[in-house]
PDB file of C-alpha atoms in Angstrom:
ATOM      1  CA  MET A   1     103.830 119.414  85.936  1.00 65.00           C
ATOM      2  CA  GLY A   2     102.483 116.792  83.596  1.00 81.00           C
ATOM      3  CA  TYR A   3     101.596 113.249  84.471  1.00 83.00           C
ATOM      4  CA  VAL A   4     101.116 110.014  82.619  1.00 88.00           C
ATOM      5  CA  MET A   5      98.582 107.319  83.395  1.00 89.00           C
ATOM      6  CA  GLU A   6      99.071 103.754  82.197  1.00 93.00           C
ATOM      7  CA  VAL A   7      95.908 101.677  81.892  1.00 94.00           C
ATOM      8  CA  TYR A   8      96.143  97.914  82.360  1.00 96.00           C
ATOM      9  CA  LEU A   9      93.869  94.919  82.257  1.00 97.00           C
ATOM     10  CA  GLY A  10      94.758  92.501  85.047  1.00 97.00           C
ATOM     11  CA  ASP A  11      93.616  90.552  88.065  1.00 96.00           C
ATOM     12  CA  MET A  12      93.234  92.527  91.315  1.00 94.00           C
ATOM     13  CA  ALA A  13      92.993  89.407  93.489  1.00 95.00           C
ATOM     14  CA  LYS A  14      96.304  88.089  92.104  1.00 95.00           C
ATOM     15  CA  LEU A  15      98.009  91.442  92.581  1.00 95.00           C
ATOM     16  CA  GLU A  16      96.768  91.932  96.143  1.00 94.00           C
ATOM     17  CA  ALA A  17      97.728  88.339  97.004  1.00 96.00           C
ATOM     18  CA  VAL A  18     101.401  89.165  96.394  1.00 96.00           C
ATOM     19  CA  ILE A  19     101.437  91.610  99.335  1.00 97.00           C
ATOM     20  CA  GLY A  20     102.610  89.639 102.348  1.00 97.00           C
ATOM     21  CA  SER A  21     102.600  86.329 100.441  1.00 97.00           C
ATOM     22  CA  LYS A  22     106.159  85.449 101.530  1.00 97.00           C
ATOM     23  CA  ASP A  23     106.451  83.715  98.144  1.00 97.00           C
ATOM     24  CA  ASP A  24     110.251  83.458  97.727  1.00 95.00           C
ATOM     25  CA  ALA A  25     109.927  81.793  94.311  1.00 96.00           C
ATOM     26  CA  LEU A  26     107.867  84.727  93.032  1.00 95.00           C
ATOM     27  CA  LEU A  27     110.341  87.193  94.520  1.00 95.00           C
ATOM     28  CA  SER A  28     113.185  85.393  92.742  1.00 95.00           C
ATOM     29  CA  ARG A  29     111.321  85.533  89.415  1.00 94.00           C
ATOM     30  CA  ILE A  30     110.618  89.244  89.866  1.00 93.00           C
ATOM     31  CA  LEU A  31     114.245  90.026  90.624  1.00 93.00           C
ATOM     32  CA  GLU A  32     115.472  87.832  87.743  1.00 93.00           C
ATOM     33  CA  ALA A  33     113.139  89.795  85.432  1.00 91.00           C
ATOM     34  CA  GLY A  34     114.908  92.990  86.475  1.00 89.00           C
ATOM     35  CA  GLY A  35     112.077  94.477  88.514  1.00 87.00           C
ATOM     36  CA  GLY A  36     111.447  97.293  86.053  1.00 87.00           C
ATOM     37  CA  GLY A  37     114.131  99.428  87.649  1.00 90.00           C
ATOM     38  CA  VAL A  38     112.603  99.147  91.130  1.00 94.00           C
ATOM     39  CA  GLU A  39     115.083  98.354  93.905  1.00 95.00           C
ATOM     40  CA  PRO A  40     114.970  94.752  95.177  1.00 96.00           C
ATOM     41  CA  GLU A  41     114.260  95.829  98.782  1.00 97.00           C
ATOM     42  CA  ILE A  42     110.957  97.363  97.639  1.00 97.00           C
ATOM     43  CA  PHE A  43     109.804  94.017  96.228  1.00 97.00           C
ATOM     44  CA  ARG A  44     111.089  92.221  99.335  1.00 97.00           C
ATOM     45  CA  ALA A  45     108.988  94.508 101.544  1.00 97.00           C
ATOM     46  CA  ILE A  46     105.884  93.913  99.396  1.00 97.00           C
ATOM     47  CA  VAL A  47     106.274  90.127  99.259  1.00 97.00           C
ATOM     48  CA  ASN A  48     107.130  89.926 102.979  1.00 96.00           C
ATOM     49  CA  GLY A  49     104.294  92.240 104.020  1.00 95.00           C
ATOM     50  CA  GLY A  50     106.630  94.960 105.315  1.00 94.00           C
ATOM     51  CA  PRO A  51     108.160  96.777 106.881  1.00 95.00           C
ATOM     52  CA  PHE A  52     106.848  99.645 104.766  1.00 96.00           C
ATOM     53  CA  THR A  53     107.929 103.284 104.927  1.00 95.00           C
ATOM     54  CA  ASP A  54     106.049 106.347 103.745  1.00 94.00           C
ATOM     55  CA  ASP A  55     109.261 107.571 102.081  1.00 95.00           C
ATOM     56  CA  ASP A  56     109.131 104.600  99.687  1.00 95.00           C
ATOM     57  CA  ALA A  57     105.425 104.934  98.831  1.00 94.00           C
ATOM     58  CA  ASP A  58     106.051 106.031  95.226  1.00 93.00           C
ATOM     59  CA  ASP A  59     108.434 103.081  94.772  1.00 95.00           C
ATOM     60  CA  TYR A  60     105.695 100.704  95.950  1.00 95.00           C
ATOM     61  CA  THR A  61     103.464 102.115  93.204  1.00 93.00           C
ATOM     62  CA  ALA A  62     106.138 101.440  90.573  1.00 94.00           C
ATOM     63  CA  ALA A  63     106.621  97.925  91.964  1.00 96.00           C
ATOM     64  CA  MET A  64     102.890  97.175  91.865  1.00 96.00           C
ATOM     65  CA  GLU A  65     102.752  98.362  88.253  1.00 95.00           C
ATOM     66  CA  PHE A  66     105.626  96.022  87.387  1.00 96.00           C
ATOM     67  CA  LEU A  67     103.867  93.196  89.243  1.00 96.00           C
ATOM     68  CA  CYS A  68     100.623  93.896  87.364  1.00 95.00           C
ATOM     69  CA  LEU A  69     102.467  93.222  84.102  1.00 94.00           C
ATOM     70  CA  HIS A  70     104.522  90.342  85.528  1.00 93.00           C
ATOM     71  CA  LEU A  71     101.319  88.581  86.634  1.00 95.00           C
ATOM     72  CA  GLY A  72      99.791  88.653  83.160  1.00 94.00           C
ATOM     73  CA  GLY A  73      98.463  92.200  82.980  1.00 95.00           C
ATOM     74  CA  GLU A  74      98.186  93.950  79.637  1.00 96.00           C
ATOM     75  CA  ASN A  75      98.853  97.643  79.015  1.00 96.00           C
ATOM     76  CA  ILE A  76      95.987  98.985  76.879  1.00 94.00           C
ATOM     77  CA  ALA A  77      96.535 102.763  77.017  1.00 91.00           C
ATOM     78  CA  SER A  78      98.866 105.564  78.005  1.00 90.00           C
ATOM     79  CA  VAL A  79      97.401 109.009  78.686  1.00 86.00           C
ATOM     80  CA  GLU A  80      99.180 112.278  79.479  1.00 85.00           C
ATOM     81  CA  PHE A  81      97.281 114.738  81.687  1.00 80.00           C
ATOM     82  CA  SER A  82      97.596 117.610  84.154  1.00 76.00           C
ATOM     83  CA  PHE A  83      95.573 117.864  87.349  1.00 72.00           C
ATOM     84  CA  GLY A  84      92.669 120.249  86.852  1.00 68.00           C
ATOM     85  CA  ASP A  85      92.668 119.811  83.070  1.00 67.00           C
ATOM     86  CA  ASP A  86      90.714 116.582  82.887  1.00 63.00           C
ATOM     87  CA  PRO A  87      88.664 115.658  85.957  1.00 60.00           C
ATOM     88  CA  ASP A  88      87.324 112.558  84.181  1.00 63.00           C
ATOM     89  CA  ILE A  89      90.867 111.139  84.089  1.00 66.00           C
ATOM     90  CA  THR A  90      91.748 111.952  87.704  1.00 64.00           C
ATOM     91  CA  ASP A  91      88.418 110.560  88.933  1.00 69.00           C
ATOM     92  CA  LEU A  92      89.584 107.130  87.729  1.00 68.00           C
ATOM     93  CA  PHE A  93      92.294 106.913  90.365  1.00 65.00           C
ATOM     94  CA  TYR A  94      91.057 109.196  93.114  1.00 64.00           C
ATOM     95  CA  ASP A  95      91.161 106.349  95.667  1.00 72.00           C
ATOM     96  CA  TRP A  96      94.441 104.494  96.356  1.00 78.00           C
ATOM     97  CA  ALA A  97      93.863 100.904  95.202  1.00 83.00           C
ATOM     98  CA  PHE A  98      96.044  99.360  97.927  1.00 88.00           C
ATOM     99  CA  GLU A  99      94.689 101.479 100.781  1.00 87.00           C
ATOM    100  CA  ASP A 100      94.795  98.820 103.491  1.00 86.00           C
ATOM    101  CA  GLN A 101      98.039  97.188 102.360  1.00 92.00           C
ATOM    102  CA  LEU A 102     100.570  99.869 101.325  1.00 93.00           C
ATOM    103  CA  PRO A 103     101.362 103.490 102.261  1.00 93.00           C
ATOM    104  CA  GLU A 104      99.626 106.006  99.995  1.00 89.00           C
ATOM    105  CA  PRO A 105     102.048 107.845  97.694  1.00 90.00           C
ATOM    106  CA  GLU A 106     101.994 111.592  97.054  1.00 85.00           C
ATOM    107  CA  SER A 107     103.260 111.909  93.475  1.00 85.00           C
ATOM    108  CA  SER A 108     102.020 108.642  91.958  1.00 89.00           C
ATOM    109  CA  GLY A 109      99.237 106.193  92.524  1.00 88.00           C
ATOM    110  CA  CYS A 110      96.891 103.513  91.287  1.00 90.00           C
ATOM    111  CA  GLY A 111      93.158 103.323  91.031  1.00 89.00           C
ATOM    112  CA  THR A 112      91.166 100.357  89.888  1.00 91.00           C
ATOM    113  CA  TRP A 113      87.809  99.333  88.525  1.00 91.00           C
ATOM    114  CA  SER A 114      86.783  95.765  89.150  1.00 93.00           C
ATOM    115  CA  LYS A 115      85.545  93.957  86.073  1.00 94.00           C
ATOM    116  CA  GLU A 116      82.075  94.188  87.646  1.00 94.00           C
ATOM    117  CA  SER A 117      82.355  97.980  88.077  1.00 90.00           C
ATOM    118  CA  ALA A 118      83.615  98.345  84.507  1.00 90.00           C
ATOM    119  CA  ALA A 119      80.678  96.275  83.205  1.00 90.00           C
ATOM    120  CA  GLU A 120      78.255  98.399  85.242  1.00 90.00           C
ATOM    121  CA  HIS A 121      79.783 101.590  83.808  1.00 84.00           C
ATOM    122  CA  LEU A 122      79.506 100.163  80.313  1.00 83.00           C
ATOM    123  CA  ASP A 123      75.867  99.097  80.805  1.00 83.00           C
ATOM    124  CA  GLU A 124      74.930 102.564  82.140  1.00 84.00           C
ATOM    125  CA  TRP A 125      76.682 104.256  79.238  1.00 78.00           C
ATOM    126  CA  LEU A 126      75.020 101.973  76.678  1.00 77.00           C
ATOM    127  CA  GLU A 127      71.622 102.697  78.211  1.00 77.00           C
ATOM    128  CA  ASP A 128      72.217 106.477  78.282  1.00 75.00           C
ATOM    129  CA  SER A 129      74.008 107.153  74.994  1.00 70.00           C
ATOM    130  CA  GLY A 130      75.209 103.948  73.385  1.00 60.00           C
ATOM    131  CA  ALA A 131      72.711 104.143  70.539  1.00 61.00           C
ATOM    132  CA  ASP A 132      74.389 107.370  69.384  1.00 63.00           C
ATOM    133  CA  PHE A 133      77.495 105.334  68.511  1.00 61.00           C
ATOM    134  CA  ILE A 134      75.870 102.522  66.549  1.00 61.00           C
ATOM    135  CA  ASP A 135      76.569 102.613  62.823  1.00 60.00           C
ATOM    136  CA  GLN A 136      73.198 102.840  61.121  1.00 58.00           C
ATOM    137  CA  ASP A 137      74.318 100.735  58.143  1.00 67.00           C
ATOM    138  CA  SER A 138      76.090  97.873  59.896  1.00 62.00           C
ATOM    139  CA  GLY A 139      74.503  98.025  63.347  1.00 59.00           C
ATOM    140  CA  GLU A 140      78.019  97.763  64.855  1.00 65.00           C
ATOM    141  CA  MET A 141      79.276  99.908  67.727  1.00 63.00           C
ATOM    142  CA  ASP A 142      81.884 102.472  66.657  1.00 61.00           C
ATOM    143  CA  TRP A 143      84.305 102.035  69.579  1.00 60.00           C
ATOM    144  CA  ASP A 144      86.741 104.541  68.038  1.00 61.00           C
ATOM    145  CA  GLU A 145      84.287 107.353  68.790  1.00 63.00           C
ATOM    146  CA  VAL A 146      83.441 106.629  72.441  1.00 68.00           C
ATOM    147  CA  SER A 147      85.132 108.172  75.493  1.00 76.00           C
ATOM    148  CA  GLN A 148      88.347 106.565  76.716  1.00 81.00           C
ATOM    149  CA  ASP A 149      86.849 105.258  79.952  1.00 82.00           C
ATOM    150  CA  THR A 150      83.970 103.623  78.083  1.00 83.00           C
ATOM    151  CA  TRP A 151      86.369 101.978  75.638  1.00 85.00           C
ATOM    152  CA  TRP A 152      88.463 100.731  78.588  1.00 89.00           C
ATOM    153  CA  ALA A 153      85.318  99.401  80.275  1.00 88.00           C
ATOM    154  CA  ASN A 154      84.490  97.500  77.092  1.00 87.00           C
ATOM    155  CA  GLN A 155      88.022  96.058  76.975  1.00 90.00           C
ATOM    156  CA  SER A 156      87.591  94.929  80.590  1.00 93.00           C
ATOM    157  CA  LYS A 157      84.283  93.245  79.784  1.00 90.00           C
ATOM    158  CA  VAL A 158      85.644  91.502  76.685  1.00 89.00           C
ATOM    159  CA  ALA A 159      88.758  90.257  78.547  1.00 94.00           C
ATOM    160  CA  GLY A 160      86.964  89.520  81.831  1.00 95.00           C
ATOM    161  CA  LYS A 161      89.693  91.410  83.714  1.00 97.00           C
ATOM    162  CA  ASP A 162      89.934  94.301  86.163  1.00 96.00           C
ATOM    163  CA  LEU A 163      91.194  97.747  85.116  1.00 94.00           C
ATOM    164  CA  PHE A 164      94.199  99.408  86.748  1.00 95.00           C
ATOM    165  CA  PHE A 165      95.100 103.086  86.385  1.00 92.00           C
ATOM    166  CA  PHE A 166      98.747 103.634  87.409  1.00 93.00           C
ATOM    167  CA  TRP A 167      99.907 107.246  87.255  1.00 89.00           C
ATOM    168  CA  GLY A 168     103.030 109.212  87.989  1.00 87.00           C
ATOM    169  CA  GLY A 169     104.950 112.362  87.141  1.00 73.00           C
ATOM    170  CA  LEU A 170     106.111 112.963  83.610  1.00 56.00           C
ATOM    171  CA  ASN A 171     109.358 114.789  82.962  1.00 47.00           C
ATOM    172  CA  CYS A 172     108.280 117.873  81.018  1.00 40.00           C
ATOM    173  CA  ASP A 173     111.697 119.424  80.310  1.00 37.00           C
TER     174      ASP A 173
END
């Protein structure tokens, strides 16, 4: 089975603050926006802080992805992958980003890099191999040639935002 990972720039503190916020005005805005196809009761559970069920864990992931966008997040990449084919991709979301707040899903998920972690990754990469990607004539970095995660880390640094890696199954019929 194939999967797709959507990469977003956003604000982790804002996103986590929605869980259990009991913010009825926000819930109304989410539902008025259509909720991205997620059932209203899933958003109600998130905003009210529960009750949560393990059976709805994948729906919570979809809802958090919608909320990431709704709260000003920006989608910067979409990547198709298969587990085992690209460990660098799956390492990005190995840990469930909402571990203490929401049940962990089995066939979807979300990982995150704080803007500080992304900047640290970028600094380490620049120190180790960044000079290999500097155009000798202009002195500019050739961001088209770097690895995806390094480019995403640079986008995070430039925007001053956290990175989110939402993933789920891809219909491969």
